[in-house]
GROMACS .gro file of C-alpha atoms in nm:
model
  151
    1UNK     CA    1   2.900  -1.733  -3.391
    2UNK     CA    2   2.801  -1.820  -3.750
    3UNK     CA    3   2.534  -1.540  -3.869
    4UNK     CA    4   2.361  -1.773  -4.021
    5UNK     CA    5   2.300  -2.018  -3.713
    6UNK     CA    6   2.243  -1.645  -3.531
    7UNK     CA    7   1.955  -1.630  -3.757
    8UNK     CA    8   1.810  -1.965  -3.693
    9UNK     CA    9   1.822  -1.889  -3.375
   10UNK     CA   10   1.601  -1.579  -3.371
   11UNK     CA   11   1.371  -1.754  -3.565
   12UNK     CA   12   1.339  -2.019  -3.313
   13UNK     CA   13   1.289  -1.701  -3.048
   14UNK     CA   14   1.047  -1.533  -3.190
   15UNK     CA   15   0.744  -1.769  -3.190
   16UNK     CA   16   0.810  -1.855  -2.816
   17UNK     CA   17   0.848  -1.478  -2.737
   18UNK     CA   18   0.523  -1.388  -2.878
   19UNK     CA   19   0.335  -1.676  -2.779
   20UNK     CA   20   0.461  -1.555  -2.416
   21UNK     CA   21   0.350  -1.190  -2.443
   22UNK     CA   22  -0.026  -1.369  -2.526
   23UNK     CA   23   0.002  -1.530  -2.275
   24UNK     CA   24   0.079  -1.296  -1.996
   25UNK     CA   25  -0.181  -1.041  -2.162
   26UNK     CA   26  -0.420  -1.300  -2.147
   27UNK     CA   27  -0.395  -1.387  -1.790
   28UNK     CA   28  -0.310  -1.043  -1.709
   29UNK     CA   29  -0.647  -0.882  -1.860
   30UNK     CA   30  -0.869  -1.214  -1.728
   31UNK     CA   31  -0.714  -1.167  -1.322
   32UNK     CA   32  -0.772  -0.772  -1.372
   33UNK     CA   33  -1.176  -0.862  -1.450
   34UNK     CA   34  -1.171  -1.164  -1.180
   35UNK     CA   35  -0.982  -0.918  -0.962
   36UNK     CA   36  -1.215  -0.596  -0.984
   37UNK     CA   37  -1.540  -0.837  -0.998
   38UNK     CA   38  -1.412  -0.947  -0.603
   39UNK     CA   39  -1.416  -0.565  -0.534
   40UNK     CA   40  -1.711  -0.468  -0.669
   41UNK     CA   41  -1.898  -0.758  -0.463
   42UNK     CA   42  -1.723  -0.673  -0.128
   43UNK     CA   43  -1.727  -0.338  -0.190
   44UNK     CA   44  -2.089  -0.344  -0.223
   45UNK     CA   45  -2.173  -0.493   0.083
   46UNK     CA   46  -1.995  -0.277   0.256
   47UNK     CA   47  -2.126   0.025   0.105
   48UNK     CA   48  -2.508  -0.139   0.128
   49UNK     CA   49  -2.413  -0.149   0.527
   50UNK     CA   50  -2.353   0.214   0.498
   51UNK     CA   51  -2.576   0.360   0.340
   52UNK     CA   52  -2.833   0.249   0.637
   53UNK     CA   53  -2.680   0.373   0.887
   54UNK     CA   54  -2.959   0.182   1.145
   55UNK     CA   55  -2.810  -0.184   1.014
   56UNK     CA   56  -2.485  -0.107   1.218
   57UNK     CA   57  -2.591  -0.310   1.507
   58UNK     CA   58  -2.396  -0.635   1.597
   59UNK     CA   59  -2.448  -0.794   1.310
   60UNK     CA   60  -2.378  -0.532   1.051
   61UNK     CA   61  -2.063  -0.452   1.203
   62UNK     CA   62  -2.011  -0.889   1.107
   63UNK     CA   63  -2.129  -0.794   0.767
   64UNK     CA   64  -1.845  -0.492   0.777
   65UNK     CA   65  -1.582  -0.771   0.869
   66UNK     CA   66  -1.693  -0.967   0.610
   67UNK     CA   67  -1.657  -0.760   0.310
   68UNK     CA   68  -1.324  -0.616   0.442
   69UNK     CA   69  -1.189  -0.963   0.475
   70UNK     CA   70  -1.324  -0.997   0.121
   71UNK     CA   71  -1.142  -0.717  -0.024
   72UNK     CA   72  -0.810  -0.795   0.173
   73UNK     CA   73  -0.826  -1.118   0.059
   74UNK     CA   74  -0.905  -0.944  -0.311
   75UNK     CA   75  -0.552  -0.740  -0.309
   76UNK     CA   76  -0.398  -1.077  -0.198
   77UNK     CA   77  -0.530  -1.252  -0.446
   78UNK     CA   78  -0.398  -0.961  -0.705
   79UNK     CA   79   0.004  -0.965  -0.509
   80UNK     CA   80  -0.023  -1.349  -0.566
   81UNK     CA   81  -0.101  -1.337  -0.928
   82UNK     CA   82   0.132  -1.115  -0.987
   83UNK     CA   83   0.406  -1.285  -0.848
   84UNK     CA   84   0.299  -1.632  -0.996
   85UNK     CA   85   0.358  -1.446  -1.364
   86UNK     CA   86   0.686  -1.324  -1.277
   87UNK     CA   87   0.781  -1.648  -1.165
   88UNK     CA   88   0.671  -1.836  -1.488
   89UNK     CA   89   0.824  -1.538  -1.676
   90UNK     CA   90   1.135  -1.677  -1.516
   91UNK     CA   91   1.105  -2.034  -1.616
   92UNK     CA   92   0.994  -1.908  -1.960
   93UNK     CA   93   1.326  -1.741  -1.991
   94UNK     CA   94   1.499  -2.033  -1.832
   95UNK     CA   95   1.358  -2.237  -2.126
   96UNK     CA   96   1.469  -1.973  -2.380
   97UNK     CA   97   1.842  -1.945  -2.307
   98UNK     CA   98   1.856  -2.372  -2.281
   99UNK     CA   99   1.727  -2.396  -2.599
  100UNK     CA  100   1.941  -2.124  -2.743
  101UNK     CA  101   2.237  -2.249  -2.643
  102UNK     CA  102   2.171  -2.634  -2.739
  103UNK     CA  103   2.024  -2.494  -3.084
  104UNK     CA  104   2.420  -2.333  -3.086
  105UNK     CA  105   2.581  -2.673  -3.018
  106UNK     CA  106   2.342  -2.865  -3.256
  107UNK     CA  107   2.178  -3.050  -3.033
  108UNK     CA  108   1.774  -3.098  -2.862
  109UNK     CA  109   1.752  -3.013  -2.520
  110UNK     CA  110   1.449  -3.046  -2.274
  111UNK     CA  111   1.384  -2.835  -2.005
  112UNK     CA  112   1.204  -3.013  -1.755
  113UNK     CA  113   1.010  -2.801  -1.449
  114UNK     CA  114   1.201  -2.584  -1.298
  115UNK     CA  115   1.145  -2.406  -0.924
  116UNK     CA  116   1.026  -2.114  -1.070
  117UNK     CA  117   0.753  -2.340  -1.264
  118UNK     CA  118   0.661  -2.494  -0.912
  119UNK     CA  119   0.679  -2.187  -0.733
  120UNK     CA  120   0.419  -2.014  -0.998
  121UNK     CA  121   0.174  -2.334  -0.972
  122UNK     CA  122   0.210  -2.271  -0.623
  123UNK     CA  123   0.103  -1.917  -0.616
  124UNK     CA  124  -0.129  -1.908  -0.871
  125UNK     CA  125  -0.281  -2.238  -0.698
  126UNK     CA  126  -0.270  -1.970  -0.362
  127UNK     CA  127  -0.425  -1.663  -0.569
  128UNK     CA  128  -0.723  -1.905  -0.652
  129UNK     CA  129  -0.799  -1.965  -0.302
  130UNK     CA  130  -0.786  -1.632  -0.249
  131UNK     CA  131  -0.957  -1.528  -0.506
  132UNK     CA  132  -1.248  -1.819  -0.390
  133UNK     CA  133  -1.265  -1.696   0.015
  134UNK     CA  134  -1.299  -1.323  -0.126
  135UNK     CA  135  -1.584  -1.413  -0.308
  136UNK     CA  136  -1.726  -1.639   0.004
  137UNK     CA  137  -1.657  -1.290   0.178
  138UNK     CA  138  -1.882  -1.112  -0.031
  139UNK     CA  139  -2.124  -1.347  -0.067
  140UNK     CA  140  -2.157  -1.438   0.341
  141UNK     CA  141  -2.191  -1.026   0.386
  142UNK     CA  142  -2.455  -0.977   0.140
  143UNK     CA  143  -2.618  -1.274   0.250
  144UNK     CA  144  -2.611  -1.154   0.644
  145UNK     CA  145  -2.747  -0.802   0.472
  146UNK     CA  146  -3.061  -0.920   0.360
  147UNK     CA  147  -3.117  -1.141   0.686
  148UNK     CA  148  -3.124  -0.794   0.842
  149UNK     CA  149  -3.322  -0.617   0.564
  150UNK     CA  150  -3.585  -0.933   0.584
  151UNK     CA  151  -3.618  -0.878   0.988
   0.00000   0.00000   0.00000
């Protein structure tokens, strides 16, 4: 290959490449705070459930349920992301050797969605759900919590 078309090509790659590692920081750091946020919560209730040891009746034994469904579905939530990234990492490189090698033959090429693309919606779309019934978790075992601590 021509150096000089080698060249153009890099500089095509380079933008794209960078604009992808923002991007994965970026969601990366924001699911990390979303992520350890849906801890904290469940973790609290559970902890607030401990810590008076007389609430363990019936219903804080629920409440116990509750925020461990709430943190299991919090470490789903973080598998799901995680795999959603890899997967548009995937289509992202996908994308990057198209365009390389119709920038080589001189000519524009679109990559439309691929299945990793569909499959990262997907799971992302699933870590969001997740992510939403953890929180519900948390909130439905604080909530039963101060029922009790009202009585």
């Amino acid at each position: 290959m021509d150096p000089t078309r080698l060249e153009f090509l890099n500089i095509q790659v380079d933008p794209v490449n960078a604009a992808s590692a923002k991007h994965s920081d970026a969601t990366i750091s924001l699911g990390l705070a979303a992520m350890r946020g849906a801890f904290l919560l469940n973790g609290s209730a559970a902890v607030a459930v401990l810590a008076k040891q007389d609430a363990i009746t019936p219903m804080g034994a629920i409440i116990l349920k509750w925020g461990s469904l709430g943190a299991a579905l919090a470490v789903l939530c973080a598998g799901l992301s995680y795999l959603s990234q890899r997967l548009y990492s995937a289509h992202l490189a996908k994308v990057v050797v198209v365009q390389m090698k119709a920038t080589a033959k001189g000519c524009v090429e679109e990559v439309g969605p691929t299945k990793f693309l569909m499959m990262g919606h997907a799971l992302c779309a699933a870590a969001c759900l997740s992510f939403a019934a953890s929180l519900g978790g948390a909130f439905c075992a604080l909530y039963k919590l101060v029922k009790i601590l009202g009585a």
